[in-house]
Coordinates of C-alpha atoms in Angstrom, one line a residue:
X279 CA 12.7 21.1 -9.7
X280 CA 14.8 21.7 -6.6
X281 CA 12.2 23.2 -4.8
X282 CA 12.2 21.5 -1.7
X283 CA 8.2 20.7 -2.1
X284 CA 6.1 17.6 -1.0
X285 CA 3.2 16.9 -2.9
X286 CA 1.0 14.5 -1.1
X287 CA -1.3 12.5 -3.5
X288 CA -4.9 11.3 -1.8
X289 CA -6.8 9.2 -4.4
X290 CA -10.2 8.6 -2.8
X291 CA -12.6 5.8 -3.4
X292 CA -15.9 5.5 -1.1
X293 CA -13.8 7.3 1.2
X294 CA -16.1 10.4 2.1
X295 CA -16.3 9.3 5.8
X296 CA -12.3 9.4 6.4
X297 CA -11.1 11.8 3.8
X298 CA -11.1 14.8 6.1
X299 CA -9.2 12.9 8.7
X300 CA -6.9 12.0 6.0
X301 CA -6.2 16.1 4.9
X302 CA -6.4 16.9 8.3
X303 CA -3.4 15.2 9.2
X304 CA -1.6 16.9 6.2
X305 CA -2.4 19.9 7.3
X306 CA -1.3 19.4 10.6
X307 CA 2.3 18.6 10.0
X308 CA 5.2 20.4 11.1
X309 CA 6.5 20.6 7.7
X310 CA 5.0 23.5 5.4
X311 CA 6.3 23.5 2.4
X312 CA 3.5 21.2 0.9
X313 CA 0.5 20.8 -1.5
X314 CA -2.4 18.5 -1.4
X315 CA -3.8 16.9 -4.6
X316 CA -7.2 14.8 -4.0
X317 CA -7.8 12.6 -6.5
X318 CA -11.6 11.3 -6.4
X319 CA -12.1 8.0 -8.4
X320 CA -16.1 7.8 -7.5
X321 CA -16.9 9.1 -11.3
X322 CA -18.5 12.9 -11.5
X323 CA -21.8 12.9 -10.7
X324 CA -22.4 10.1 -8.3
X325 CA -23.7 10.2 -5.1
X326 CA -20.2 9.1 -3.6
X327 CA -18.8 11.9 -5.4
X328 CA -20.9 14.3 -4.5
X329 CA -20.6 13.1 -0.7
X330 CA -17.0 13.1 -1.0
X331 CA -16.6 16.8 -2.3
X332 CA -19.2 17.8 0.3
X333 CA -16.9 16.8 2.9
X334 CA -14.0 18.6 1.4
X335 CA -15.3 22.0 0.6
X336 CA -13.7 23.5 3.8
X337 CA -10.4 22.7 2.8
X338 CA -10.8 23.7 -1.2
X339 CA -10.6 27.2 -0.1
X340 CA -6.7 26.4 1.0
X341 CA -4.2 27.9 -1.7
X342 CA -2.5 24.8 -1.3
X343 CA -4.8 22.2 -1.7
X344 CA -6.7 20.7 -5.3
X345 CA -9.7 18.3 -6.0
X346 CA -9.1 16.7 -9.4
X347 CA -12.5 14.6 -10.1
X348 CA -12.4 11.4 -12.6
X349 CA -15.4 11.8 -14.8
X350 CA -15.6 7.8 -14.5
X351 CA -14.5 5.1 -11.8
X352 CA -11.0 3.9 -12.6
X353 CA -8.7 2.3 -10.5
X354 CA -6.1 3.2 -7.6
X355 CA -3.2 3.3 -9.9
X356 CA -4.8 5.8 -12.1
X357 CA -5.9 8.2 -9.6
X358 CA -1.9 8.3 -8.2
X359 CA -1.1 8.9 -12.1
X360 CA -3.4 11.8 -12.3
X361 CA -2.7 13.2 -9.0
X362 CA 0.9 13.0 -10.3
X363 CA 0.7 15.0 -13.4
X364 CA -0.9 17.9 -11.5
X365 CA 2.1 17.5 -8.6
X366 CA 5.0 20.2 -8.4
X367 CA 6.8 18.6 -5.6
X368 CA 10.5 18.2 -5.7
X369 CA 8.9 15.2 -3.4
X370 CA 6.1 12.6 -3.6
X371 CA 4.0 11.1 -0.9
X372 CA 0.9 8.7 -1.2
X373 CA -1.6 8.9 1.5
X374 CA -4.6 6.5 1.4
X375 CA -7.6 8.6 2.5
X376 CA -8.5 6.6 5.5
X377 CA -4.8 7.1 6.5
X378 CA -3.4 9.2 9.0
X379 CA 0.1 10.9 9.1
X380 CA 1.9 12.0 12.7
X381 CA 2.5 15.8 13.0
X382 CA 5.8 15.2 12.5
X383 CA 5.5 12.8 9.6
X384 CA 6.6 14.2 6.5
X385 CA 9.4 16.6 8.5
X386 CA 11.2 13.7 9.8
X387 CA 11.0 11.6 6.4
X388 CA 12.3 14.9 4.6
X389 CA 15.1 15.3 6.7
X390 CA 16.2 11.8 6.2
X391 CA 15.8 12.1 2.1
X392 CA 17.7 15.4 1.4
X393 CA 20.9 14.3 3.5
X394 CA 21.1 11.3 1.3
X395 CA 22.1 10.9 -2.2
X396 CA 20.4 10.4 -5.1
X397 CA 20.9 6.9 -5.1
X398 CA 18.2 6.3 -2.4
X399 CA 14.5 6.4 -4.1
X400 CA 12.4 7.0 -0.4
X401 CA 13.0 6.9 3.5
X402 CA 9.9 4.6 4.9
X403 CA 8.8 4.5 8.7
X404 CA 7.2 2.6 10.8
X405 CA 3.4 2.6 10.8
X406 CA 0.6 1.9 13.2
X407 CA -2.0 -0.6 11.5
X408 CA -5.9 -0.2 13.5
X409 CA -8.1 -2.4 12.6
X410 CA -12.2 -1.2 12.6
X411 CA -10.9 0.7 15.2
X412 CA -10.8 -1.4 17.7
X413 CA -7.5 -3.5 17.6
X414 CA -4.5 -2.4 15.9
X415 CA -0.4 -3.5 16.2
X416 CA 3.4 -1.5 15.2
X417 CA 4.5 -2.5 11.7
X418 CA 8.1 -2.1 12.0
X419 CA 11.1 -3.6 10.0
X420 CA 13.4 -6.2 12.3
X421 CA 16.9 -5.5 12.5
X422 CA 18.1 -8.4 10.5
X423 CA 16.0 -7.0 7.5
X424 CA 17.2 -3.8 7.4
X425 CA 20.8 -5.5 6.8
X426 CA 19.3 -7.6 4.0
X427 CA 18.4 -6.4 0.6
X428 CA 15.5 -4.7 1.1
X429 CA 13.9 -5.8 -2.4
X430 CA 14.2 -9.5 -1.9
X431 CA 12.8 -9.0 1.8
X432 CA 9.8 -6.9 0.4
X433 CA 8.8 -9.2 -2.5
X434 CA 8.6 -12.4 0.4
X435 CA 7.0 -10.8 3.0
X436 CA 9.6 -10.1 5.5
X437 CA 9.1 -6.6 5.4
X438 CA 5.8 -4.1 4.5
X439 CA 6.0 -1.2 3.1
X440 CA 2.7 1.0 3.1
X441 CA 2.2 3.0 0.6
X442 CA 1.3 6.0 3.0
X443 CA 4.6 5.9 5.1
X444 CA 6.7 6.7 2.5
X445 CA 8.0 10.3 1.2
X446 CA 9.6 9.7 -2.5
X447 CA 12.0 11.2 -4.8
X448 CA 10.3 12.5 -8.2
X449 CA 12.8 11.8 -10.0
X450 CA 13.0 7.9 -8.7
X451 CA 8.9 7.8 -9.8
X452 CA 9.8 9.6 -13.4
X453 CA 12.0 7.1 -14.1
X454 CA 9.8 4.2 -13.6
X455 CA 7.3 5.6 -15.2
X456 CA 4.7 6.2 -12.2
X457 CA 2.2 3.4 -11.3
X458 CA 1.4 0.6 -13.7
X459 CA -2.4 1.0 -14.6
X460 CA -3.5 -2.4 -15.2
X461 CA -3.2 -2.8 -11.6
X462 CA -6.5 -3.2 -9.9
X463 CA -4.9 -3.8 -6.8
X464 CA -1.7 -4.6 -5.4
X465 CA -0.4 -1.6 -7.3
X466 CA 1.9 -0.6 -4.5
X467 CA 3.7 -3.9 -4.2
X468 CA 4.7 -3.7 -8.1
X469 CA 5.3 0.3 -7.8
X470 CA 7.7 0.3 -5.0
X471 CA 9.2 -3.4 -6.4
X472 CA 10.4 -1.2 -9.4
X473 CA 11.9 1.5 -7.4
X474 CA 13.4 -1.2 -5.2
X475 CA 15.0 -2.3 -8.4
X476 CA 16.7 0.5 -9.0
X477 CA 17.4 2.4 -5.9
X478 CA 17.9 2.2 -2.4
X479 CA 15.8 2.5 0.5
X480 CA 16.1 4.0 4.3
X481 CA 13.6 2.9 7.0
X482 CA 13.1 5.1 10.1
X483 CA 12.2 3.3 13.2
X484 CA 9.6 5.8 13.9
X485 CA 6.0 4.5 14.1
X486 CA 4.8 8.1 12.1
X487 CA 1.3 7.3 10.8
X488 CA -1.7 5.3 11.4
X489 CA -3.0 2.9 8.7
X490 CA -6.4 2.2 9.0
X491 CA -7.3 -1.4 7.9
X492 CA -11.1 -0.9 6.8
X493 CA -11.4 -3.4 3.8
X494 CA -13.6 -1.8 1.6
X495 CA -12.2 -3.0 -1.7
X496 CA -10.9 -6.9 -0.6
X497 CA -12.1 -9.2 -2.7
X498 CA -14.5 -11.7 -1.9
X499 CA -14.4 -14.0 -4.5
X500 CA -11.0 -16.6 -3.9
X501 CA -10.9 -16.4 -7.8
X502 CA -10.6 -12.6 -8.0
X503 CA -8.2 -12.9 -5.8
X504 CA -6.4 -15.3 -7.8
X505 CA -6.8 -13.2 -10.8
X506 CA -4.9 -10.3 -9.6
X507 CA -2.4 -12.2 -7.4
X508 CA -1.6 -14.3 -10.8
X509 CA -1.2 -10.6 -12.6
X510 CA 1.3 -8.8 -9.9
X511 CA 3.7 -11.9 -10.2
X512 CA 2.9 -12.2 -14.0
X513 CA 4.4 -8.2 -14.1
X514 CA 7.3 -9.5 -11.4
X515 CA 8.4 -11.5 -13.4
X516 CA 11.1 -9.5 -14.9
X517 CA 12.6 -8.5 -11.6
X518 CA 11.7 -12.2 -9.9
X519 CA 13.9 -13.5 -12.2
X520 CA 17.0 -11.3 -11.1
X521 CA 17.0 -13.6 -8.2
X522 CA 18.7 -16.5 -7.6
X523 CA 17.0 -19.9 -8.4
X524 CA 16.2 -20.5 -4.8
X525 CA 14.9 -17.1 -4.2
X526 CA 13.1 -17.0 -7.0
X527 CA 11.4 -20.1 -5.6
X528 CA 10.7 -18.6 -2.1
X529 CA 9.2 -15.7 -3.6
X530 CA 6.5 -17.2 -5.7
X531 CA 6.3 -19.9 -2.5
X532 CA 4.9 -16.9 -0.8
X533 CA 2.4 -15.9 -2.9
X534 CA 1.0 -19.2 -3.6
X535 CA 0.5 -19.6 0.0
X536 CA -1.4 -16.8 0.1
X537 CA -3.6 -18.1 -2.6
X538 CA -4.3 -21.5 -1.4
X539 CA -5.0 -19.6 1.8
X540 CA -7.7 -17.7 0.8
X541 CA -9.3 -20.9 -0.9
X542 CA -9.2 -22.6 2.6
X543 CA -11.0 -19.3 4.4
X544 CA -13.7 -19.7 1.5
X545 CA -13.9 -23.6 2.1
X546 CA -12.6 -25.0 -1.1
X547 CA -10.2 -27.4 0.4
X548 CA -9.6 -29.0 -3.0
X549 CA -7.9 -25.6 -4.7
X550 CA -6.2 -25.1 -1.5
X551 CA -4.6 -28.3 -1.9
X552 CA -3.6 -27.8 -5.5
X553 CA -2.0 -24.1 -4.3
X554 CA 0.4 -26.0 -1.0
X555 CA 1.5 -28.3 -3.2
X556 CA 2.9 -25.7 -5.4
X557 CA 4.8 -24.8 -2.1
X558 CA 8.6 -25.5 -1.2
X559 CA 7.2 -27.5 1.9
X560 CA 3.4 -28.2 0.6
X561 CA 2.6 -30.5 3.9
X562 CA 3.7 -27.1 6.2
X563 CA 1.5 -24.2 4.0
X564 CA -1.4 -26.6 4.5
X565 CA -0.7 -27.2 8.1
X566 CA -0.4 -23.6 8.5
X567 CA -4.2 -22.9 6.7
X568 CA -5.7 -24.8 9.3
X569 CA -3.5 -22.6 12.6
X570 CA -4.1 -19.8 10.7
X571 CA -7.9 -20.3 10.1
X572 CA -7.9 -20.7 14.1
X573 CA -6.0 -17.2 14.6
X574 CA -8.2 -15.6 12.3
X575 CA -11.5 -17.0 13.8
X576 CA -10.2 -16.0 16.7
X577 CA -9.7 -12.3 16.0
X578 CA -12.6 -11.7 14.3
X579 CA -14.2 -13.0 17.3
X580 CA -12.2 -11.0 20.0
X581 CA -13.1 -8.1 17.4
X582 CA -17.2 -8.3 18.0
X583 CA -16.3 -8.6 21.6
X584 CA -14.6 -5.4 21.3

């Protein structure tokens, strides 16, 4: 499959008021030799769907462009699987459909990928994050990181990798078996964990694409969220375990902070508790619930003022 092609996968969900934006940008880049596969996981015959294919129907006349339609609502991870059975790309790219990609996106990402060997799985950039629309801040990967192994960076938090700002090998995704579909969410963390695993990485300090930061599928209840941050380290576990003792530590560490956090935003200052003390440094994470209930208060309310 030497073919030089990019397939660019856009699973949609409530998305029918950014998915044109989202094709638009693909459309747009400098790079040609691509097709589009639009993955809509609203269920045939709802009035999302129906919205969302609406929207489309001036780019379904484009050769290279497909709308696959889930006859029921499934999950993220499942619409990437089905967008990549249909996908004849030497290459792979995910693009969230409130996401936009640069002109130059997928060109300079290419570039990168074909000089290298097979040993690296993706090249990664730089991304803008925009928040409602209003706000927004340059995710980029510090120097120091980029010297580090990247795996152990991504699976604390040091680094982020959006799903969007990558372009892929096929044959890196083939071998892992695409996404994991008991993911609800969080199915990019554990997707490009496994290729981290097994391959390398290259990050271009290029900011090449905007990442809209909407919310639409958060959860709201603190114990969802414990639910599926419990299941993403329950599948880690394999590859957590690689690690050092004292890694290992610092990795889960992470993640229970982020759990005792989101009991703290909700007000249940008991289950908070119980998640800092499962913390290296228990007295800090809850220290830091309380500076960063004051930085989020405070966005949110520089946000309205916006």
């Amino acid at each position: 499959m030497m073919n030089g092609l990019v397939s660019v996968i856009i699973p949609t969900y409530k998305g029918h008021e950014h998915i044109n934006r989202a094709v638009g940008s693909v459309l747009e880049q400098s790079y040609d030799k691509l097709e589009i596969i639009v993955v809509d996981d609203n269920g045939k015959e709802t009035e999302e769907q129906k919205e969302t294919q609406e929207a489309l129907s001036r780019y379904l006349v484009y050769e290279n462009v497909s709308y696959i339609c889930h006859k029921n609502n499934y999950n993220g991870s499942v619409a990437r699987n089905t967008g990549l059975k249909s996908a004849k790309g030497e290459y792979v790219a995910f693009l969230d459909d409130d996401d936009v990609y640069h002109p130059n996106m997928i060109e300079h990402l290419i570039m990168t990928l074909t000089k290298e060997s097979v040993n690296v799985g993706f090249v990664f950039c730089a991304y803008k994050s925009v928040f409602d629309d209003k706000s927004d801040e340059i995710c980029r990967v510090d120097k120091a990181d980029r010297l580090n192994d990247l795996l152990y960076s991504y699976m604390t938090g040091k680094i982020r990798i959006c799903s969007s700002s990558a372009v892929i090998r096929r044959t890196a995704i083939d071998e892992i078996d695409g996404f994991d579909e008991s993911f609800e969410r969080h199915q990019d963390w554990e997707f490009f964990s496994r290729i981290l695993d097994k391959y390398c990485a290259i990050y271009l300090d290029e900011v090449l694409m905007n990442k809209h930061v909407i919310r639409r599928n958060s959860p709201i209840d603190p114990n969802d969220f414990l639910r599926l941050r419990l299941h993403y380290l329950d599948k880690m576990n394999g590859i957590i375990s690689k690690f050092t003792t004292d890694k290992a530590n610092l990795i889960y560490s992470r993640h229970y902070y982020e759990i005792g956090k989101e009991y703290f935003k909700k007000g249940d200052l008991r289950k908070s508790l119980v998640w800092a003390k499962k913390c290296i440094h228990p007295v800090t994470a809850f220290c830091r619930y309380f500076i960063d209930g004051v930085i989020f208060m405070k966005n949110k309310y520089l946000t309205k003022e916006l």
